[in-house]
XYZ file of C-alpha atoms in Angstrom:
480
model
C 3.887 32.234 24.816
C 3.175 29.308 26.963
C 5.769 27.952 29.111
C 6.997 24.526 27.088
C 7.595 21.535 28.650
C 10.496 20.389 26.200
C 12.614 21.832 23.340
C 11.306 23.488 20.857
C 11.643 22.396 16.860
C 10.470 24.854 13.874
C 8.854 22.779 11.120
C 8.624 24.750 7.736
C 5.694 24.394 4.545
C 6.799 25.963 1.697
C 4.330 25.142 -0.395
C 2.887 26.735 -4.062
C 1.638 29.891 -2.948
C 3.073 30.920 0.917
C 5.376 29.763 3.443
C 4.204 28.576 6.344
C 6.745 28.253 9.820
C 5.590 26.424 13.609
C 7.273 26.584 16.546
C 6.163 23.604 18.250
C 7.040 22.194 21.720
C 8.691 18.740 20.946
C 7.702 17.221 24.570
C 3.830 17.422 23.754
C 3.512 18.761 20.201
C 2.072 21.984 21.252
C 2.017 24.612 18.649
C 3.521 27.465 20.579
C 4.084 30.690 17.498
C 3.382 30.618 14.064
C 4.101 32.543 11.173
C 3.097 32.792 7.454
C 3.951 34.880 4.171
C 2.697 34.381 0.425
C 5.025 33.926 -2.478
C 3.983 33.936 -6.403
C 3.225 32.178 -8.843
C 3.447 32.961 -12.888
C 0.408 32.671 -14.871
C 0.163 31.955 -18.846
C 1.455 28.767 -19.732
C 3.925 28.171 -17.354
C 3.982 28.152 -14.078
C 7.521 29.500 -12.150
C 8.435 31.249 -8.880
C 11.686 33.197 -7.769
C 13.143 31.344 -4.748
C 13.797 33.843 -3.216
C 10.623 34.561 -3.135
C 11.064 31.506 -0.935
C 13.608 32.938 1.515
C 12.075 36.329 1.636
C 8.354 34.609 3.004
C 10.677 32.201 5.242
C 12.011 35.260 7.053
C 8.799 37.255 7.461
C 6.665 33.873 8.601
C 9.856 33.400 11.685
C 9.823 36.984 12.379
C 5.912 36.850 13.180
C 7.122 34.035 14.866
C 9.076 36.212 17.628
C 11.517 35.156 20.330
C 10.293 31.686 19.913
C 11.829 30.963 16.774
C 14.928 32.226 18.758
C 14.769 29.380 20.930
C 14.305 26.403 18.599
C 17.085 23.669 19.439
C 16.110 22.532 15.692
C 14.398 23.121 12.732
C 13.061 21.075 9.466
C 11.656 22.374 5.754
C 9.120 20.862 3.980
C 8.188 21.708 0.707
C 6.329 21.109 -2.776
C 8.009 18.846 -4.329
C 9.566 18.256 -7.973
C 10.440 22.220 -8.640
C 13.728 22.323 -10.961
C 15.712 25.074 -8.926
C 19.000 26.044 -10.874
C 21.735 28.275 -9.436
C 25.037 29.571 -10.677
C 27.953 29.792 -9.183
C 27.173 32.325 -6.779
C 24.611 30.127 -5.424
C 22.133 32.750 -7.096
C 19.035 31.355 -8.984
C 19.618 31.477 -12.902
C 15.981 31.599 -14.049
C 12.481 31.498 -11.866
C 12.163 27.775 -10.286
C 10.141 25.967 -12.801
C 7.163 23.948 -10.690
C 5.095 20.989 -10.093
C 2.359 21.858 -11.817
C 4.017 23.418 -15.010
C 3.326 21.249 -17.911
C 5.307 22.452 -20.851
C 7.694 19.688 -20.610
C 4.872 17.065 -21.392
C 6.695 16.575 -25.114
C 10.131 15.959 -23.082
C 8.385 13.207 -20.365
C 6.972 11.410 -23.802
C 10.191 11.410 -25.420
C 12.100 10.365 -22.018
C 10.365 7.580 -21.586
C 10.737 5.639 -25.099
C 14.423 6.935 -25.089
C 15.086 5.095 -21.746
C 13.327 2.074 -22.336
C 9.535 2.719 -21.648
C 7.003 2.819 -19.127
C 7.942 -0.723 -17.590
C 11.793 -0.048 -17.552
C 11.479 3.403 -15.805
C 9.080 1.817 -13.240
C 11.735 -0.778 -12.069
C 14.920 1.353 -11.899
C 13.357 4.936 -10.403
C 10.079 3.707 -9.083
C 7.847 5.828 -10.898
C 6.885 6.748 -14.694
C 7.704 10.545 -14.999
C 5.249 12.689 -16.264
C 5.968 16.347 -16.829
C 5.435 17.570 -13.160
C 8.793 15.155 -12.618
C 12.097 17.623 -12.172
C 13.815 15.402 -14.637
C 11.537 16.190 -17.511
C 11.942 19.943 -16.672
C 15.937 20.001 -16.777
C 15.143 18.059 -20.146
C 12.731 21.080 -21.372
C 15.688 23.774 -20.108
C 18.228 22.516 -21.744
C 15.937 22.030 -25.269
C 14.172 25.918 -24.767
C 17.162 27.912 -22.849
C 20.401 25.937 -23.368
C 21.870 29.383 -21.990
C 20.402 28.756 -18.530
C 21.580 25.614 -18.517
C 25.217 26.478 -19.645
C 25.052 29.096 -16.628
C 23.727 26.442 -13.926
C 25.987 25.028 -11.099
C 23.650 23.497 -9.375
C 20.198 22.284 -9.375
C 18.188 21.742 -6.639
C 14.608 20.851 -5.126
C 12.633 23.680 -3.632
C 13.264 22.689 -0.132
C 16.669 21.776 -0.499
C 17.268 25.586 -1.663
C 16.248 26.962 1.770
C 17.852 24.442 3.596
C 21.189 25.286 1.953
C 20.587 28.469 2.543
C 20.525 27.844 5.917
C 23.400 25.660 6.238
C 25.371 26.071 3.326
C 25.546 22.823 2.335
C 23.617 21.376 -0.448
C 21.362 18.425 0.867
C 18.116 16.551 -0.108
C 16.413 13.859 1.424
C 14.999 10.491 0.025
C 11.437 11.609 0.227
C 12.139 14.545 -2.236
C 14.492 13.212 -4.190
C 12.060 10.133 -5.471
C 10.054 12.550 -7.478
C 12.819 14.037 -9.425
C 13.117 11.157 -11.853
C 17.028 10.500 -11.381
C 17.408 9.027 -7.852
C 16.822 5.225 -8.667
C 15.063 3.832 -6.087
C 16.098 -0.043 -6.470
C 19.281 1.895 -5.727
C 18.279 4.605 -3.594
C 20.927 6.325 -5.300
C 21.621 9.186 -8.558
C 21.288 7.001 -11.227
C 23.984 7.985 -14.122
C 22.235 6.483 -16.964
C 19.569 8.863 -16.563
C 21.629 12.302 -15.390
C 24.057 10.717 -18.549
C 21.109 11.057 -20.644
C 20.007 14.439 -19.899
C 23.002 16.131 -19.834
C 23.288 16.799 -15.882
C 26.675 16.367 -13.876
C 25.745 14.499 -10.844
C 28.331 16.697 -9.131
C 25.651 19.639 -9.438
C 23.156 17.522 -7.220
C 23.109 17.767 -3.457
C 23.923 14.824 -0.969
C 20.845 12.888 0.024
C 20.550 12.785 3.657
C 19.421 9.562 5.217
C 16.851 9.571 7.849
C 17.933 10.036 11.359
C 21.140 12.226 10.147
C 21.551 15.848 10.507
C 21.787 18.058 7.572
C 23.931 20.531 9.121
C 23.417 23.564 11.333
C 22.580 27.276 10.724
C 25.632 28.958 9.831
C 25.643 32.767 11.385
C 25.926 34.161 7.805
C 22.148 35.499 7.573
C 19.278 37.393 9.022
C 17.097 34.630 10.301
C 16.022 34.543 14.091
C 18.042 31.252 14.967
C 20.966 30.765 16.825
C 24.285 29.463 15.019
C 24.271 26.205 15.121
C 20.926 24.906 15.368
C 20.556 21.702 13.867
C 18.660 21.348 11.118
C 17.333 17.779 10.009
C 16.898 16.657 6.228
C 13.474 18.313 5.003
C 11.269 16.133 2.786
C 8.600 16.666 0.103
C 5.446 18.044 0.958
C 3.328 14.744 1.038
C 6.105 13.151 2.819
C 5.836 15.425 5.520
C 2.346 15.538 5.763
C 2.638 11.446 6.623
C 5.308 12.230 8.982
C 2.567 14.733 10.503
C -0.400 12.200 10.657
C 2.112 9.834 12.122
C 1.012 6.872 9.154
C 1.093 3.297 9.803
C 1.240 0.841 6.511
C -1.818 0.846 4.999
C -3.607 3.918 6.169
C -5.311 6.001 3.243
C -4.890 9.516 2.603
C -7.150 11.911 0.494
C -5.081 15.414 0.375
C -7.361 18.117 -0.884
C -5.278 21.106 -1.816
C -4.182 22.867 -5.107
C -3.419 19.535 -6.536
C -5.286 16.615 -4.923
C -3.121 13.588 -4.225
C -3.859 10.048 -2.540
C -1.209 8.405 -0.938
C -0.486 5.498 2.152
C 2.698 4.308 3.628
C 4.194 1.054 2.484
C 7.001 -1.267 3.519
C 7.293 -2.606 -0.708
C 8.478 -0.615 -3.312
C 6.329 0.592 -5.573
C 6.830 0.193 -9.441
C 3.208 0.716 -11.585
C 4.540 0.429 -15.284
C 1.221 2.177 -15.904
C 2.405 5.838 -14.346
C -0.893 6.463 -12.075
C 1.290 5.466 -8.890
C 3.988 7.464 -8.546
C 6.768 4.804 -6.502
C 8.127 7.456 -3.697
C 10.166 7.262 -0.675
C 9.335 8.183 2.323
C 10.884 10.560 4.778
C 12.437 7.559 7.291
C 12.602 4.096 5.005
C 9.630 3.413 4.209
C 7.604 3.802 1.045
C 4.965 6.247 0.086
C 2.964 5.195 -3.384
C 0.880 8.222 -4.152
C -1.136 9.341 -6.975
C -1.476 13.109 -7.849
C -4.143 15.108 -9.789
C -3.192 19.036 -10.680
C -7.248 20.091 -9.935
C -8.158 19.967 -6.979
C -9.289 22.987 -4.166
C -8.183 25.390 -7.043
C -9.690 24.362 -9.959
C -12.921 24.108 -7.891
C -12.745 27.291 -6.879
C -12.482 28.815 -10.029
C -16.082 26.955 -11.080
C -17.562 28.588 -8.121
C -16.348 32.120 -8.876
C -16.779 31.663 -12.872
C -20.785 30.796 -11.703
C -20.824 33.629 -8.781
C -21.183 30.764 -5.822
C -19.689 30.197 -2.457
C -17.914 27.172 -2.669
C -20.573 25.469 -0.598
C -23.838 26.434 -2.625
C -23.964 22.661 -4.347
C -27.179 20.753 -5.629
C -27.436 17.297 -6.526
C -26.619 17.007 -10.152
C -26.506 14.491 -13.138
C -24.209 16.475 -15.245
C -20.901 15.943 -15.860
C -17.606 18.373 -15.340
C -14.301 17.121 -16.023
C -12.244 20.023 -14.072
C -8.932 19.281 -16.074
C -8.178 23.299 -15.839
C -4.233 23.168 -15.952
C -4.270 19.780 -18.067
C -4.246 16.606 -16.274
C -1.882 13.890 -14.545
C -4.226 11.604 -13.357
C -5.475 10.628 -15.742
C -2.450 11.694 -17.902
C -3.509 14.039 -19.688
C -1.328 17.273 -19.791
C -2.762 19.220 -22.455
C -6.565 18.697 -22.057
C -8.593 21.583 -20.722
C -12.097 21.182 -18.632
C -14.914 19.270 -20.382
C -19.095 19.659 -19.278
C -21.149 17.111 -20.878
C -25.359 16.831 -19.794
C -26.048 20.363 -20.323
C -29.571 21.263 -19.941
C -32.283 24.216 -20.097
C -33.168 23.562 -16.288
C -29.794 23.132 -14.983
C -28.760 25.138 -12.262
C -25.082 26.908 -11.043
C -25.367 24.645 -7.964
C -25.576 21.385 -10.081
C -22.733 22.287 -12.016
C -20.736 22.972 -9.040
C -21.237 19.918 -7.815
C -20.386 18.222 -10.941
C -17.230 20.214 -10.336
C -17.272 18.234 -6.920
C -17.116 15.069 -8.564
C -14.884 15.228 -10.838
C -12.244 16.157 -8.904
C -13.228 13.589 -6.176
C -13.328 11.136 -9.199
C -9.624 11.183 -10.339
C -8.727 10.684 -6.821
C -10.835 7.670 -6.076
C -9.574 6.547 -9.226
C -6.251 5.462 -8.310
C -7.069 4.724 -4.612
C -7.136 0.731 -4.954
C -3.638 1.069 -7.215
C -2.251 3.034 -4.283
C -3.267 0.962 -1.262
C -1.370 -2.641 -1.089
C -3.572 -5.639 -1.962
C -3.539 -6.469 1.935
C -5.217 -3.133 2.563
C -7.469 -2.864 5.468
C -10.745 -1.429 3.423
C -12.818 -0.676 6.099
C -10.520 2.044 7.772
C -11.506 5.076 7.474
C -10.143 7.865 4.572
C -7.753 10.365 6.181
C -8.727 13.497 4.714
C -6.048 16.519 4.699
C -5.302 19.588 3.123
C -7.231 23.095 2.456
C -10.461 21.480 1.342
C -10.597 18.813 4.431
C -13.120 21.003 6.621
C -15.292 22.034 3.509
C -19.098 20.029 4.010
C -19.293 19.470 0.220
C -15.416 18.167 -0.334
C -16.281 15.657 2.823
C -19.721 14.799 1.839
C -18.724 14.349 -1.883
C -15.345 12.189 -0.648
C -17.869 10.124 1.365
C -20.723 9.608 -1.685
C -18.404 8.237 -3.904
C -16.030 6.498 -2.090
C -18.563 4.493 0.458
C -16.113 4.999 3.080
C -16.004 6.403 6.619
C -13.878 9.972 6.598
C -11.873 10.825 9.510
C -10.591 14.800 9.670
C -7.898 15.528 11.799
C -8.161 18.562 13.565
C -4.893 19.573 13.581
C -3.671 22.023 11.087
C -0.369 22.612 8.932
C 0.501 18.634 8.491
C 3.284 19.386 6.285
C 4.708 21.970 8.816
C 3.918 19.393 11.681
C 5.479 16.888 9.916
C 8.767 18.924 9.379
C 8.831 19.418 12.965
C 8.415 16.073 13.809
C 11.171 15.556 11.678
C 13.093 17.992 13.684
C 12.082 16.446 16.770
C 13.184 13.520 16.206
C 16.781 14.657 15.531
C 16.466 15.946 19.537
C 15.054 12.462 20.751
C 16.400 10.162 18.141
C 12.514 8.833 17.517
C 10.986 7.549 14.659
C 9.451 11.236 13.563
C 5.873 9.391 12.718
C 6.197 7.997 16.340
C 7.098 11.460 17.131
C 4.073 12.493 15.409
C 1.618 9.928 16.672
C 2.731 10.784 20.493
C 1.749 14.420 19.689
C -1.752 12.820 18.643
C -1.977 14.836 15.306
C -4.703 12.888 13.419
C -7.090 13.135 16.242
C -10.674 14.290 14.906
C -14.689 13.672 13.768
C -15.162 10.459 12.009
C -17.952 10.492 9.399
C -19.851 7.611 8.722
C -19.543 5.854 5.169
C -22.967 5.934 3.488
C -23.572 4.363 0.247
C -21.697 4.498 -2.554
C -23.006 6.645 -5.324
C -22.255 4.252 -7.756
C -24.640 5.753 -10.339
C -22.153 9.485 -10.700
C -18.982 7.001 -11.101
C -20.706 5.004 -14.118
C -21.336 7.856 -15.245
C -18.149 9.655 -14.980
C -15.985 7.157 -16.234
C -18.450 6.616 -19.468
C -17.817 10.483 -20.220
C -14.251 10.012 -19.631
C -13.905 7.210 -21.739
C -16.463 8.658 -24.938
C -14.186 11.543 -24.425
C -11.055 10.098 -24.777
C -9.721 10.920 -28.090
C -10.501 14.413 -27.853
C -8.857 15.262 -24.706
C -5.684 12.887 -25.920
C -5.968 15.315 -29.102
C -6.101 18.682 -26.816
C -2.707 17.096 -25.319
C -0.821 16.085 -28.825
C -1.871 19.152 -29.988
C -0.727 21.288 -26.893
């Protein structure tokens, strides 16, 4: 290890499928030791993890982290964000965390929202319209499928406030995180009791939401992790919170976030309320705003075309066909229950063609929504920050830049939502803004691509197949 020039800070991912830790030097935002372990993830119609799953991949990634970890003056967890995490009394998980991208409460977000006044109402008082990735629409589907788990729960928490309490002891969440659950009112920024009144959950099984700037707690010496007692440990945040933490966003800049799910999102200083659902109104990690709008296929669903058709991911031809990858339903648009849809099927098309379709679709959703995302005032002509496990792949950047018409900037660095964490941590050290943090460390440094013309032709098109296909993928959800 390289001598460091300041403290060090451990910034955490725990994301769908691994865990992800940094050490990183907060003085220059050098990444000194990092670690990583995979978790997971059920298959059939749900999809649900074990935390401690979580905990177990958290201790393996530090321990390949080494006598660095040791060091860290602080340390910060960011993780996916909306997973209903129930434990009992022991502080022992009842049932597998039920996450993100699990759609079987779809009925309960349908029913939710015409109980508690409809799309417009729910908008106003928690910022967002909850569809069934929300946390609040999985307690709802618990309680309706396994009343016994919910009889056994004393508390419920987010996915990265589990391993933060573990670490502390304490049970804390942040803003950031706690916007996507569907019962922290954001008018408010506060539990709101009509809604936990509603559902059936005592607000006195939630966890105190941190503000930014404040320390969590420390690491108590009750557990097998490499850091000293009484490290501090900052708030954590949501994934995508953290990853704009790591990029070090200003107002206004757009992000394109290729992963599992794909998800467009750009700090704001007004709170966001779209009666329509595609924004999602969340907090961000230090008092801002962070409107973002989330597709479940992305990088994955992708990659499953590709190995359905035998291709490297990167063996794409110019197509005119049509692939709507809705593979694990849809959220943008809303469609839960719909599966994937090919329409221009012909004699003399090729695997390549319909890979790129595959492309497209994806990249369409995402687009989509980009305008609804960005504040009127936007500056258009910056260029698309594009993140995640699909950033550095030639056809996700060269189909971002066809259809958007926009310039793409990569940053080279690597783990944002781990960065971000850190940050976060940093700041605790330095008392900084953690995106100034962030933006003295240089993080979205990289190639800018030129914009080229927009293919305006594939969007027409797209959005015609979308719409003739409407009634049958709203049927595949009613039906689902």
């Amino acid at each position: 290890m390289s001598a460091a020039e300041g403290p060090l800070v451990v910034g955490v991912d725990t994301s769908t499928q691994s865990t992800k830790a940094l050490v990183v030097d907060a003085a220059t935002g050098q990444v000194v030791a990092s670690g990583q372990a995979p978790h997971t993830v059920s298959s059939g119609a749900g999809r649900e993890s074990d935390p401690r799953q979580w905990w177990d991949a958290l201790c393996q990634a530090l321990r390949q982290c080494g006598d660095a970890a040791h060091e860290a003056a602080a340390v910060s967890i960011g993780g996916q964000q909306h997973g209903l995490v129930t434990l009992d009394e022991r502080g022992e998980p009842v049932r597998p965390a039920l996450l993100w991208n699990d759609v079987r409460s779809a009925p309960q977000a349908r029913r939710l929202i015409e109980e508690l006044g409809g799309p417009k109402a729910w908008a106003e008082r928690t910022g967002s319209v909850p569809g069934p990735s929300f946390t609040v629409t999985k307690w709802a589907w618990l309680a309706e499928n396994e009343p016994e788990a919910v009889r056994a729960t004393r508390a419920v928490r987010l996915p990265h406030d589990y391993l933060t309490e573990r670490l502390t002891g304490q049970g804390s969440t942040d803003r950031g995180d706690a916007s996507g659950t569907g019962w922290w009112a954001s008018g408010t920024e506060a539990y709101d009791e009509e809604t936990l009144a509603h559902v059936g959950l005592d607000p006195a099984m939630l966890p105190r939401v941190v503000r930014p700037g404040e320390v969590a707690g420390t690491v108590r010496d009750s557990h097998d992790l490499p850091f000293s007692k009484g490290t501090l440990v900052a708030p954590g945040t949501g994934d995508n919170a953290a990853a704009a933490l790591g990029l070090g966003l200003r107002p206004g800049a757009p992000v394109l976030s290729l992963g599992t799910s794909g998800t467009v999102y750009a700090v704001s200083r007004r709170r966001p309320a779209d009666p329509t659902g595609t924004v999602a109104g969340f907090a961000d990690a230090h008092g801002d705003w962070l409107p973002l709008a989330c597709t479940l296929n992305c990088t994955l669903a992708v990659d499953r075309v590709a190995a359905l058709l035998g291709l490297d991911r990167e063996a794409v031809e110019p197509t005119g066909v049509t692939l709507l990858p809705y593979l694990d339903g849809e959220r943008t648009p809303n469609l839960p229950g719909a599966s994937g849809l090919l329409h221009g099927l012909r004699h003399d098309t090729t695997a390549g063609q319909l890979l790129q379709a595959a492309y497209d679709g994806a990249v369409h959703s995402l687009l989509g929504a980009l305008d609804l995302v960005l504040d009127a005032d936007a500056d258009r002509s910056v260029p698309l920050l594009l993140i995640g496990g699909g950033a550095r792949g030639r056809a996700w950047q060269e189909t971002v830049r066809r259809l958007s018409g926009r310039a793409v900037q990569v940053p080279e660095a690597r783990e944002l939502v781990a960065l971000g964490a850190a940050a976060q941590a940093a700041g605790l050290l330095t008392g900084e803004d953690p995106a100034a943090v962030a933006r003295r460390w240089n993080t979205a440094a990289g190639p800018v691509l030129d914009a080229v013309e927009r293919d305006d032709e594939t969007l027409e098109r797209i959005a015609g197949v979308l719409s003739d296909a409407a009634p049958l993928l709203e049927r595949s959800t009613e039906n689902r």
